[in-house]
Structures are given as C-alpha cells and as structure tokens.
Amino acid sequence: MLEHSLQQAIKVYANADEASAYVADKIAQIIKAKQEKGNLAILGLATGSTPKGVYRELVRLHQSEGLSFQNVVTFNLDEYYPMHPVEEQSYVAFMKQNLFNHIDIPAHQIHIPDGTLELSAIQAYCDLYEKKIVDFGGLDMQLLGIGRSGHIGFNEPGSLQESLTRLVQLDTITREDAADDFGGADKVPTQAITMGIQTIVQAKQIFLLALSERKAAIIQKALKGEISTAVPATFLQQLEHVEYILDQKAAALL
C-alpha cells in the first residue's frame, strides 16, 4: 500500500467511544445495504476488550433504533483450545454476553470455532470453516483488534500470509495479556483455533480497531514497520480495503 493511501486509511478519534461508534455505524450500514437487496450480510467478528464498545453500540442500534440482525451471518476469528463453550473465558460466552443475547440474530447463523474437538478432528473442522465462509460468498466485513504481539486473530509472529484456519500455539505475550481472565498466565490455554491471514485479508472490508496507550507501540510497528511475519498485522499494509480506527492514545506514536 502506498504511504499516501495508508495515511487516508487511518482515522483517529478523540476517545474509544467515538472510535467504537464509527465502526458500529459502518457495520450497521453494511447490514442495511444487504437488507435492502434481500441479501445476507456476512460479518467476521472479533473478541477481547477492544470490540466491546462496538458491540454495545450495535445492541443500542438494535434496541433503540430497530436495527435487525435477521439477515446477518457471523464468523468469529478464533477460540481458545481446549475450551468448552460454557466456560466464562470462552469466546462463545463472550459473544453471547456482549452481543448475541441482546439482538435478533438467528442462532444457526452464528459460527464460532469449536474448542471441544478431538485433536484428530481439528484440521477437517478448520477446512469446513473455510468452506462455509466461501459458500456464503466470503466475508463482507472483518472486524479486527491487534494483540501486543502483533497478532490479528490468533495469527501470532511467524504466521504466513497464505495461512488458513488452523490450530496455533499462542505467543507468551498473548498469554500474559489474558492472565487476568484466567486467574494466572499458567492457566491460559497454550493453543487456539484461528482464521488464517489469507482468510482475513479476503474480506471485502477490514476494520482494525485499536484503543489505549497499551496498543500505541504495536500500532506504530503495524502501520509504519517493515512488512514481516514477525508482526503479522503488517500484512494489512498491502491492502486497499483496510481502515485503521484508533483513539488518540493508540495513535500517539504515529
């Protein structure tokens, strides 16, 4: 991506609430545009603290302004492995708590990687996850956060640009950052199932949301650093259909 167009793709907001509201509005526009044509909106969704404000605003749009999610199909980026969906740290529980329990999306249109599979069944499952996305015509939108390791999804340093949905090892930084959720870094799963980088970049629109000063250093590397497997988020620099939505704290080093 040219420096000029990358600059255009960066949107900096005064605070996290304004940044989150912008992303939620963009997602709502995609949903409504598809509704008008009688089509499904295929959304790639993220978890973690970053998108919580986006989901709060989408819930508000549903409850206060009548935004329907009946035509929405979702594919989540990732899930810890092993992980049972009833555990509070699971991304199934996260998505229900923060979004799905509060909107009118049909349950059969929700897809989240299955953390309960036998090891021997994971590759076939991941291949099917990819096929389902393709069968729906691909992702209309992918929402991303960014980890301090530079990961998008759980594509940790060393992940290849051609990577697809698969089982991965989690980076030490990622596990340390999740320690509070699990009551200690040693209790955080060492693996996860994640969409691949190739899967992510094929989405028609990508919104990378980064908030707080904790993300400033990695945002500087992701947007201004050399494109490298060492910081998987740098692969996005090559794309024309990415928007980086930041609050002032996350953008402080740009």
mmCIF file of C-alpha atoms in Angstrom:
data_model
loop_
_atom_site.group_PDB
_atom_site.id
_atom_site.type_symbol
_atom_site.label_atom_id
_atom_site.label_comp_id
_atom_site.label_asym_id
_atom_site.label_seq_id
_atom_site.Cartn_x
_atom_site.Cartn_y
_atom_site.Cartn_z
ATOM 1 C CA MET A 1 0.000 0.000 0.000
ATOM 2 C CA LEU A 2 1.299 3.454 -0.816
ATOM 3 C CA GLU A 3 2.102 5.727 2.100
ATOM 4 C CA HIS A 4 -0.484 8.228 0.845
ATOM 5 C CA SER A 5 -3.353 5.752 0.769
ATOM 6 C CA LEU A 6 -2.283 4.262 4.104
ATOM 7 C CA GLN A 7 -2.496 7.732 5.598
ATOM 8 C CA GLN A 8 -6.030 8.084 4.237
ATOM 9 C CA ALA A 9 -6.964 4.758 5.809
ATOM 10 C CA ILE A 10 -6.067 5.919 9.336
ATOM 11 C CA LYS A 11 -8.887 7.504 11.322
ATOM 12 C CA VAL A 12 -8.065 8.895 14.752
ATOM 13 C CA TYR A 13 -10.836 9.688 17.232
ATOM 14 C CA ALA A 14 -10.715 11.634 20.485
ATOM 15 C CA ASN A 15 -11.663 8.616 22.578
ATOM 16 C CA ALA A 16 -12.607 4.939 22.500
ATOM 17 C CA ASP A 17 -16.364 5.613 22.492
ATOM 18 C CA GLU A 18 -16.196 7.735 19.345
ATOM 19 C CA ALA A 19 -13.964 5.227 17.576
ATOM 20 C CA SER A 20 -16.274 2.354 18.521
ATOM 21 C CA ALA A 21 -19.373 4.259 17.397
ATOM 22 C CA TYR A 22 -17.796 4.862 13.988
ATOM 23 C CA VAL A 23 -17.110 1.144 13.483
ATOM 24 C CA ALA A 24 -20.592 0.152 14.674
ATOM 25 C CA ASP A 25 -22.138 2.621 12.239
ATOM 26 C CA LYS A 26 -20.099 1.190 9.348
ATOM 27 C CA ILE A 27 -21.236 -2.331 10.262
ATOM 28 C CA ALA A 28 -24.857 -1.169 10.506
ATOM 29 C CA GLN A 29 -24.568 0.376 7.026
ATOM 30 C CA ILE A 30 -23.386 -2.959 5.601
ATOM 31 C CA ILE A 31 -26.273 -4.805 7.269
ATOM 32 C CA LYS A 32 -28.873 -2.306 5.999
ATOM 33 C CA ALA A 33 -27.474 -2.238 2.464
ATOM 34 C CA LYS A 34 -27.751 -6.026 2.320
ATOM 35 C CA GLN A 35 -31.271 -5.933 3.790
ATOM 36 C CA GLU A 36 -32.430 -3.572 1.070
ATOM 37 C CA LYS A 37 -31.317 -6.086 -1.546
ATOM 38 C CA GLY A 38 -32.735 -9.063 0.345
ATOM 39 C CA ASN A 39 -29.235 -10.461 0.891
ATOM 40 C CA LEU A 40 -27.317 -11.843 3.854
ATOM 41 C CA ALA A 41 -24.563 -9.763 5.483
ATOM 42 C CA ILE A 42 -21.565 -11.978 6.261
ATOM 43 C CA LEU A 43 -19.611 -10.488 9.166
ATOM 44 C CA GLY A 44 -16.272 -11.545 10.630
ATOM 45 C CA LEU A 45 -16.203 -10.706 14.337
ATOM 46 C CA ALA A 46 -13.522 -10.312 16.989
ATOM 47 C CA THR A 47 -13.360 -10.715 20.761
ATOM 48 C CA GLY A 48 -11.358 -9.188 23.599
ATOM 49 C CA SER A 49 -11.762 -5.850 25.324
ATOM 50 C CA THR A 50 -11.344 -3.760 22.150
ATOM 51 C CA PRO A 51 -14.631 -4.535 20.327
ATOM 52 C CA LYS A 52 -16.853 -4.355 23.425
ATOM 53 C CA GLY A 53 -17.791 -0.727 22.672
ATOM 54 C CA VAL A 54 -18.686 -1.642 19.089
ATOM 55 C CA TYR A 55 -20.982 -4.387 20.318
ATOM 56 C CA ARG A 56 -22.586 -2.100 22.909
ATOM 57 C CA GLU A 57 -23.415 0.372 20.142
ATOM 58 C CA LEU A 58 -24.776 -2.351 17.851
ATOM 59 C CA VAL A 59 -27.009 -3.549 20.693
ATOM 60 C CA ARG A 60 -28.198 0.038 21.189
ATOM 61 C CA LEU A 61 -28.926 0.383 17.475
ATOM 62 C CA HIS A 62 -30.976 -2.800 17.657
ATOM 63 C CA GLN A 63 -32.877 -1.962 20.838
ATOM 64 C CA SER A 64 -33.383 1.781 20.300
ATOM 65 C CA GLU A 65 -33.331 2.222 16.523
ATOM 66 C CA GLY A 66 -34.680 -1.083 15.277
ATOM 67 C CA LEU A 67 -31.574 -2.401 13.511
ATOM 68 C CA SER A 68 -32.355 -6.043 12.712
ATOM 69 C CA PHE A 69 -29.764 -8.809 12.568
ATOM 70 C CA GLN A 70 -32.085 -11.363 10.973
ATOM 71 C CA ASN A 71 -30.056 -11.261 7.754
ATOM 72 C CA VAL A 72 -26.657 -11.432 9.478
ATOM 73 C CA VAL A 73 -24.339 -14.452 9.371
ATOM 74 C CA THR A 74 -21.278 -14.241 11.641
ATOM 75 C CA PHE A 75 -17.919 -15.988 11.691
ATOM 76 C CA ASN A 76 -15.731 -15.377 14.714
ATOM 77 C CA LEU A 77 -11.987 -15.122 14.266
ATOM 78 C CA ASP A 78 -10.904 -17.559 16.912
ATOM 79 C CA GLU A 79 -11.371 -19.590 20.079
ATOM 80 C CA TYR A 80 -9.019 -20.929 22.724
ATOM 81 C CA TYR A 81 -8.203 -24.643 22.604
ATOM 82 C CA PRO A 82 -9.216 -26.614 24.500
ATOM 83 C CA MET A 83 -12.217 -24.587 25.612
ATOM 84 C CA HIS A 84 -15.788 -25.546 26.478
ATOM 85 C CA PRO A 85 -18.456 -23.025 25.368
ATOM 86 C CA VAL A 86 -19.986 -22.838 28.863
ATOM 87 C CA GLU A 87 -16.709 -21.624 30.401
ATOM 88 C CA GLU A 88 -16.743 -17.894 31.093
ATOM 89 C CA GLN A 89 -13.418 -17.386 29.283
ATOM 90 C CA SER A 90 -14.784 -18.932 26.081
ATOM 91 C CA TYR A 91 -15.448 -16.689 23.131
ATOM 92 C CA VAL A 92 -18.879 -18.288 22.806
ATOM 93 C CA ALA A 93 -19.713 -16.914 26.266
ATOM 94 C CA PHE A 94 -18.112 -13.565 25.373
ATOM 95 C CA MET A 95 -20.132 -13.159 22.188
ATOM 96 C CA LYS A 96 -23.398 -14.126 23.892
ATOM 97 C CA GLN A 97 -22.776 -11.769 26.797
ATOM 98 C CA ASN A 98 -21.661 -8.808 24.682
ATOM 99 C CA LEU A 99 -23.812 -9.159 21.566
ATOM 100 C CA PHE A 100 -25.794 -12.237 20.607
ATOM 101 C CA ASN A 101 -28.069 -12.451 23.666
ATOM 102 C CA HIS A 102 -29.235 -8.871 23.038
ATOM 103 C CA ILE A 103 -30.054 -8.931 19.301
ATOM 104 C CA ASP A 104 -32.319 -10.879 16.945
ATOM 105 C CA ILE A 105 -29.703 -12.908 15.050
ATOM 106 C CA PRO A 106 -30.863 -16.491 14.344
ATOM 107 C CA ALA A 107 -28.696 -18.935 16.314
ATOM 108 C CA HIS A 108 -27.940 -21.118 13.281
ATOM 109 C CA GLN A 109 -26.320 -18.125 11.551
ATOM 110 C CA ILE A 110 -23.604 -17.822 14.229
ATOM 111 C CA HIS A 111 -20.254 -19.557 13.697
ATOM 112 C CA ILE A 112 -17.512 -19.673 16.358
ATOM 113 C CA PRO A 113 -14.579 -22.115 16.221
ATOM 114 C CA ASP A 114 -15.210 -25.232 18.317
ATOM 115 C CA GLY A 115 -12.754 -25.597 21.192
ATOM 116 C CA THR A 116 -14.102 -29.003 22.273
ATOM 117 C CA LEU A 117 -12.897 -31.069 19.309
ATOM 118 C CA GLU A 118 -10.560 -34.033 19.477
ATOM 119 C CA LEU A 119 -7.127 -33.071 18.144
ATOM 120 C CA SER A 120 -7.554 -35.505 15.262
ATOM 121 C CA ALA A 121 -10.753 -33.742 14.132
ATOM 122 C CA ILE A 122 -9.447 -30.163 14.109
ATOM 123 C CA GLN A 123 -7.973 -29.974 10.592
ATOM 124 C CA ALA A 124 -11.140 -31.262 8.915
ATOM 125 C CA TYR A 125 -13.180 -28.860 11.025
ATOM 126 C CA CYS A 126 -10.950 -25.919 10.026
ATOM 127 C CA ASP A 127 -11.249 -26.860 6.350
ATOM 128 C CA LEU A 128 -15.036 -26.889 6.727
ATOM 129 C CA TYR A 129 -14.956 -23.470 8.459
ATOM 130 C CA GLU A 130 -13.133 -22.104 5.418
ATOM 131 C CA LYS A 131 -15.614 -23.773 3.053
ATOM 132 C CA LYS A 132 -18.604 -22.281 4.891
ATOM 133 C CA ILE A 133 -17.175 -18.772 4.517
ATOM 134 C CA VAL A 134 -16.594 -19.355 0.806
ATOM 135 C CA ASP A 135 -20.069 -20.869 0.352
ATOM 136 C CA PHE A 136 -21.613 -17.686 1.773
ATOM 137 C CA GLY A 137 -19.677 -15.667 -0.800
ATOM 138 C CA GLY A 138 -16.895 -14.551 1.554
ATOM 139 C CA LEU A 139 -16.846 -12.059 4.404
ATOM 140 C CA ASP A 140 -18.416 -8.671 3.687
ATOM 141 C CA MET A 141 -16.579 -7.232 6.682
ATOM 142 C CA GLN A 142 -13.894 -8.355 9.112
ATOM 143 C CA LEU A 143 -13.515 -6.604 12.463
ATOM 144 C CA LEU A 144 -10.016 -6.917 13.939
ATOM 145 C CA GLY A 145 -8.234 -5.943 17.078
ATOM 146 C CA ILE A 146 -4.476 -6.217 17.385
ATOM 147 C CA GLY A 147 -2.509 -8.032 20.053
ATOM 148 C CA ARG A 148 0.652 -6.623 21.576
ATOM 149 C CA SER A 149 2.467 -9.490 19.812
ATOM 150 C CA GLY A 150 1.254 -8.052 16.513
ATOM 151 C CA HIS A 151 -1.299 -10.799 16.018
ATOM 152 C CA ILE A 152 -4.563 -10.416 14.108
ATOM 153 C CA GLY A 153 -6.947 -13.150 15.093
ATOM 154 C CA PHE A 154 -4.527 -15.522 16.810
ATOM 155 C CA ASN A 155 -2.085 -15.336 13.906
ATOM 156 C CA GLU A 156 0.988 -14.935 16.071
ATOM 157 C CA PRO A 157 4.506 -13.906 14.927
ATOM 158 C CA GLY A 158 5.733 -16.399 12.326
ATOM 159 C CA SER A 159 2.292 -16.805 10.728
ATOM 160 C CA LEU A 160 2.402 -16.887 6.950
ATOM 161 C CA GLN A 161 0.423 -14.606 4.672
ATOM 162 C CA GLU A 162 -1.043 -17.723 2.987
ATOM 163 C CA SER A 163 -2.262 -19.221 6.280
ATOM 164 C CA LEU A 164 -5.813 -20.548 6.598
ATOM 165 C CA THR A 165 -7.983 -21.555 9.578
ATOM 166 C CA ARG A 166 -5.913 -23.834 11.806
ATOM 167 C CA LEU A 167 -4.715 -24.753 15.305
ATOM 168 C CA VAL A 168 -1.922 -22.457 16.535
ATOM 169 C CA GLN A 169 0.393 -22.007 19.520
ATOM 170 C CA LEU A 170 -0.210 -18.805 21.475
ATOM 171 C CA ASP A 171 2.594 -16.303 21.980
ATOM 172 C CA THR A 172 3.861 -15.691 25.523
ATOM 173 C CA ILE A 173 2.783 -12.018 25.321
ATOM 174 C CA THR A 174 -0.735 -13.070 24.327
ATOM 175 C CA ARG A 175 -0.989 -15.496 27.236
ATOM 176 C CA GLU A 176 0.329 -12.885 29.687
ATOM 177 C CA ASP A 177 -2.269 -10.400 28.450
ATOM 178 C CA ALA A 178 -5.026 -12.965 29.056
ATOM 179 C CA ALA A 179 -3.760 -13.897 32.537
ATOM 180 C CA ASP A 180 -6.333 -11.805 34.438
ATOM 181 C CA ASP A 181 -9.211 -13.550 32.643
ATOM 182 C CA PHE A 182 -7.947 -16.985 33.652
ATOM 183 C CA GLY A 183 -6.539 -16.265 37.104
ATOM 184 C CA GLY A 184 -2.908 -16.576 36.068
ATOM 185 C CA ALA A 185 -0.839 -16.871 32.888
ATOM 186 C CA ASP A 186 -0.168 -20.551 33.633
ATOM 187 C CA LYS A 187 -3.915 -21.239 33.344
ATOM 188 C CA VAL A 188 -4.299 -19.659 29.900
ATOM 189 C CA PRO A 189 -4.581 -22.279 27.133
ATOM 190 C CA THR A 190 -1.395 -22.646 25.071
ATOM 191 C CA GLN A 191 -3.296 -23.127 21.813
ATOM 192 C CA ALA A 192 -6.206 -21.689 19.853
ATOM 193 C CA ILE A 193 -8.121 -22.215 16.619
ATOM 194 C CA THR A 194 -7.918 -19.138 14.409
ATOM 195 C CA MET A 195 -8.869 -17.952 10.962
ATOM 196 C CA GLY A 196 -5.751 -17.536 8.850
ATOM 197 C CA ILE A 197 -4.273 -14.341 7.466
ATOM 198 C CA GLN A 198 -5.362 -15.262 3.950
ATOM 199 C CA THR A 199 -8.901 -15.811 5.220
ATOM 200 C CA ILE A 200 -8.912 -12.392 6.902
ATOM 201 C CA VAL A 201 -7.459 -10.370 4.021
ATOM 202 C CA GLN A 202 -10.035 -11.759 1.597
ATOM 203 C CA ALA A 203 -12.818 -9.927 3.466
ATOM 204 C CA LYS A 204 -14.323 -7.165 1.316
ATOM 205 C CA GLN A 205 -13.816 -4.563 4.066
ATOM 206 C CA ILE A 206 -11.494 -4.723 7.081
ATOM 207 C CA PHE A 207 -11.706 -2.529 10.164
ATOM 208 C CA LEU A 208 -8.754 -2.741 12.547
ATOM 209 C CA LEU A 209 -9.702 -1.105 15.843
ATOM 210 C CA ALA A 210 -7.016 -0.226 18.392
ATOM 211 C CA LEU A 211 -7.629 1.624 21.632
ATOM 212 C CA SER A 212 -5.491 2.826 24.575
ATOM 213 C CA GLU A 213 -1.825 3.595 25.062
ATOM 214 C CA ARG A 214 -1.106 -0.121 25.536
ATOM 215 C CA LYS A 215 -1.548 -0.536 21.779
ATOM 216 C CA ALA A 216 0.476 2.514 20.669
ATOM 217 C CA ALA A 217 3.813 0.713 20.222
ATOM 218 C CA ILE A 218 2.394 -2.200 18.234
ATOM 219 C CA ILE A 219 0.257 0.141 16.109
ATOM 220 C CA GLN A 220 3.398 2.054 15.192
ATOM 221 C CA LYS A 221 5.056 -1.218 14.103
ATOM 222 C CA ALA A 222 1.950 -2.498 12.298
ATOM 223 C CA LEU A 223 1.390 0.667 10.256
ATOM 224 C CA LYS A 224 4.903 2.035 9.803
ATOM 225 C CA GLY A 225 7.143 -1.008 10.190
ATOM 226 C CA GLU A 226 8.544 -3.373 7.599
ATOM 227 C CA ILE A 227 6.078 -5.970 6.298
ATOM 228 C CA SER A 228 7.138 -9.179 8.006
ATOM 229 C CA THR A 229 5.897 -12.409 9.565
ATOM 230 C CA ALA A 230 7.405 -11.035 12.815
ATOM 231 C CA VAL A 231 4.424 -8.644 13.016
ATOM 232 C CA PRO A 232 1.548 -10.338 11.172
ATOM 233 C CA ALA A 233 -0.602 -7.165 11.234
ATOM 234 C CA THR A 234 1.905 -5.556 8.825
ATOM 235 C CA PHE A 235 0.467 -7.690 6.017
ATOM 236 C CA LEU A 236 -2.549 -5.368 6.060
ATOM 237 C CA GLN A 237 -0.368 -2.505 4.780
ATOM 238 C CA GLN A 238 -0.561 -4.067 1.310
ATOM 239 C CA LEU A 239 -4.356 -3.816 1.142
ATOM 240 C CA GLU A 240 -6.578 -1.015 -0.135
ATOM 241 C CA HIS A 241 -9.703 -2.144 1.750
ATOM 242 C CA VAL A 242 -8.468 -1.687 5.327
ATOM 243 C CA GLU A 243 -9.372 1.129 7.718
ATOM 244 C CA TYR A 244 -7.376 1.619 10.913
ATOM 245 C CA ILE A 245 -9.648 3.159 13.545
ATOM 246 C CA LEU A 246 -7.702 4.457 16.540
ATOM 247 C CA ASP A 247 -8.256 6.574 19.590
ATOM 248 C CA GLN A 248 -5.701 9.315 20.253
ATOM 249 C CA LYS A 249 -3.836 7.179 22.790
ATOM 250 C CA ALA A 250 -3.340 4.281 20.373
ATOM 251 C CA ALA A 251 -2.232 6.717 17.649
ATOM 252 C CA ALA A 252 0.245 8.549 19.889
ATOM 253 C CA LEU A 253 3.410 7.189 18.214
ATOM 254 C CA LEU A 254 2.347 7.569 14.583
#
